[in-house]
Amino acid sequence: MATLTENLPHAGGYLISEGNGDISREPVTLASGNGVIRTGTVLAKLTATGKYVPYDNAGTDGSETAAAILWEERDTTDGDATAVVTARHATVNKAELVWAAGVDATGITAGLADLAVLSIIAR
């Protein structure tokens, strides 16, 4: 019998633990124009609209502050998308987090510090 190995990200696959009930998760709107956003992507909240986009430590529109982690992949190519995020009180696997292209080691360190303020701890 053949052994099959699956190495695909699953909804919430980055999560080690979270608070009881629904305290850790939040429904949000992802801003259009960001293509397919993968499970585990670190997100930021835009100041002007309150919509979420991939974190970008070089941003100046709210995208420079990490605010959540995307629970399940969503496509924003053709419009806004509703999603669930881990917004607080959780422990996550640092190796499973997804960072937008261009976010360097300094940006990752800053993003993890932003998440820690929300009691999202990466290990």
CSV table of C-alpha atoms in Angstrom, one decimal:
chain,number,residue,atom,x,y,z
A,1,MET,CA,0.0,0.0,0.0
A,2,ALA,CA,1.3,3.4,-0.9
A,3,THR,CA,1.8,6.1,1.7
A,4,LEU,CA,0.5,9.5,0.8
A,5,THR,CA,1.9,12.6,2.4
A,6,GLU,CA,0.0,15.9,2.3
A,7,ASN,CA,1.8,19.1,2.9
A,8,LEU,CA,-0.9,21.7,2.4
A,9,PRO,CA,-1.9,24.4,4.8
A,10,HIS,CA,-5.2,23.7,6.5
A,11,ALA,CA,-7.6,26.2,8.1
A,12,GLY,CA,-6.1,27.2,11.4
A,13,GLY,CA,-3.1,25.0,10.9
A,14,TYR,CA,-0.8,27.6,12.5
A,15,LEU,CA,-2.7,27.4,15.8
A,16,ILE,CA,-1.3,25.7,18.9
A,17,SER,CA,-4.0,26.9,21.3
A,18,GLU,CA,-6.6,29.5,21.7
A,19,GLY,CA,-9.0,30.9,24.3
A,20,ASN,CA,-12.2,29.1,25.2
A,21,GLY,CA,-15.3,29.6,23.1
A,22,ASP,CA,-15.0,32.2,20.4
A,23,ILE,CA,-12.9,34.8,22.4
A,24,SER,CA,-9.9,34.4,20.0
A,25,ARG,CA,-11.6,34.7,16.7
A,26,GLU,CA,-13.2,37.6,14.9
A,27,PRO,CA,-15.1,38.0,11.6
A,28,VAL,CA,-13.4,40.6,9.3
A,29,THR,CA,-13.5,42.0,5.8
A,30,LEU,CA,-10.4,41.5,3.7
A,31,ALA,CA,-9.7,44.4,1.2
A,32,SER,CA,-9.9,43.6,-2.5
A,33,GLY,CA,-6.9,43.6,-4.7
A,34,ASN,CA,-4.6,41.4,-2.7
A,35,GLY,CA,-5.1,38.2,-4.7
A,36,VAL,CA,-5.3,34.9,-2.8
A,37,ILE,CA,-4.4,35.3,0.8
A,38,ARG,CA,-3.1,32.1,2.3
A,39,THR,CA,-4.0,30.5,5.6
A,40,GLY,CA,-1.8,31.8,8.4
A,41,THR,CA,-1.0,35.1,6.7
A,42,VAL,CA,-0.3,37.9,9.2
A,43,LEU,CA,-2.8,40.7,8.6
A,44,ALA,CA,-3.1,44.4,9.4
A,45,LYS,CA,-6.1,46.7,9.7
A,46,LEU,CA,-6.3,49.7,7.3
A,47,THR,CA,-6.9,52.9,9.2
A,48,ALA,CA,-9.2,54.5,6.6
A,49,THR,CA,-11.6,51.5,6.0
A,50,GLY,CA,-11.1,49.1,8.9
A,51,LYS,CA,-10.6,46.3,6.3
A,52,TYR,CA,-7.7,43.9,6.6
A,53,VAL,CA,-4.7,43.4,4.3
A,54,PRO,CA,-1.5,41.5,4.5
A,55,TYR,CA,0.9,43.1,7.0
A,56,ASP,CA,3.5,45.4,5.5
A,57,ASN,CA,5.9,46.9,8.0
A,58,ALA,CA,6.8,49.6,5.5
A,59,GLY,CA,3.2,50.8,5.2
A,60,THR,CA,1.8,54.1,6.4
A,61,ASP,CA,-1.9,53.3,6.2
A,62,GLY,CA,-2.4,51.0,9.1
A,63,SER,CA,-0.8,48.0,7.2
A,64,GLU,CA,2.4,48.6,9.2
A,65,THR,CA,0.8,47.2,12.4
A,66,ALA,CA,0.1,43.4,12.6
A,67,ALA,CA,-3.4,42.9,13.9
A,68,ALA,CA,-4.5,39.3,13.2
A,69,ILE,CA,-3.8,36.0,11.5
A,70,LEU,CA,-6.0,34.7,8.7
A,71,TRP,CA,-7.8,31.5,9.7
A,72,GLU,CA,-8.5,30.2,6.2
A,73,GLU,CA,-7.4,31.0,2.6
A,74,ARG,CA,-9.5,33.7,0.9
A,75,ASP,CA,-9.4,35.2,-2.6
A,76,THR,CA,-9.6,39.0,-2.8
A,77,THR,CA,-8.7,39.3,-6.5
A,78,ASP,CA,-12.2,40.5,-7.7
A,79,GLY,CA,-13.5,42.1,-4.5
A,80,ASP,CA,-13.6,42.2,-0.7
A,81,ALA,CA,-13.9,38.9,1.1
A,82,THR,CA,-15.3,38.0,4.5
A,83,ALA,CA,-13.0,36.0,6.7
A,84,VAL,CA,-12.3,34.7,10.2
A,85,VAL,CA,-9.1,35.7,11.9
A,86,THR,CA,-7.3,34.9,15.1
A,87,ALA,CA,-7.4,38.3,16.7
A,88,ARG,CA,-6.3,37.7,20.3
A,89,HIS,CA,-5.5,35.2,23.1
A,90,ALA,CA,-3.7,32.5,21.1
A,91,THR,CA,-0.4,30.6,20.8
A,92,VAL,CA,0.7,30.0,17.3
A,93,ASN,CA,3.4,28.1,15.5
A,94,LYS,CA,5.9,30.7,14.2
A,95,ALA,CA,7.0,28.5,11.4
A,96,GLU,CA,3.4,28.2,10.0
A,97,LEU,CA,2.9,32.0,9.8
A,98,VAL,CA,2.9,33.5,6.3
A,99,TRP,CA,4.4,36.9,5.7
A,100,ALA,CA,3.8,39.1,2.6
A,101,ALA,CA,6.7,39.4,0.1
A,102,GLY,CA,9.0,42.2,1.1
A,103,VAL,CA,8.6,41.7,4.9
A,104,ASP,CA,12.2,41.1,6.1
A,105,ALA,CA,13.5,39.8,9.4
A,106,THR,CA,13.2,43.3,11.0
A,107,GLY,CA,9.6,43.4,9.9
A,108,ILE,CA,8.8,39.9,11.2
A,109,THR,CA,10.2,40.8,14.6
A,110,ALA,CA,8.1,44.0,14.7
A,111,GLY,CA,5.0,42.0,13.5
A,112,LEU,CA,5.5,39.4,16.1
A,113,ALA,CA,5.8,42.2,18.8
A,114,ASP,CA,2.5,43.7,17.5
A,115,LEU,CA,0.8,40.3,17.8
A,116,ALA,CA,2.2,39.8,21.3
A,117,VAL,CA,0.4,43.0,22.4
A,118,LEU,CA,-2.8,41.2,21.4
A,119,SER,CA,-1.8,38.1,23.4
A,120,ILE,CA,-1.0,36.2,20.2
A,121,ILE,CA,2.2,34.5,21.1
A,122,ALA,CA,4.4,32.9,18.4
A,123,ARG,CA,6.6,29.9,19.5
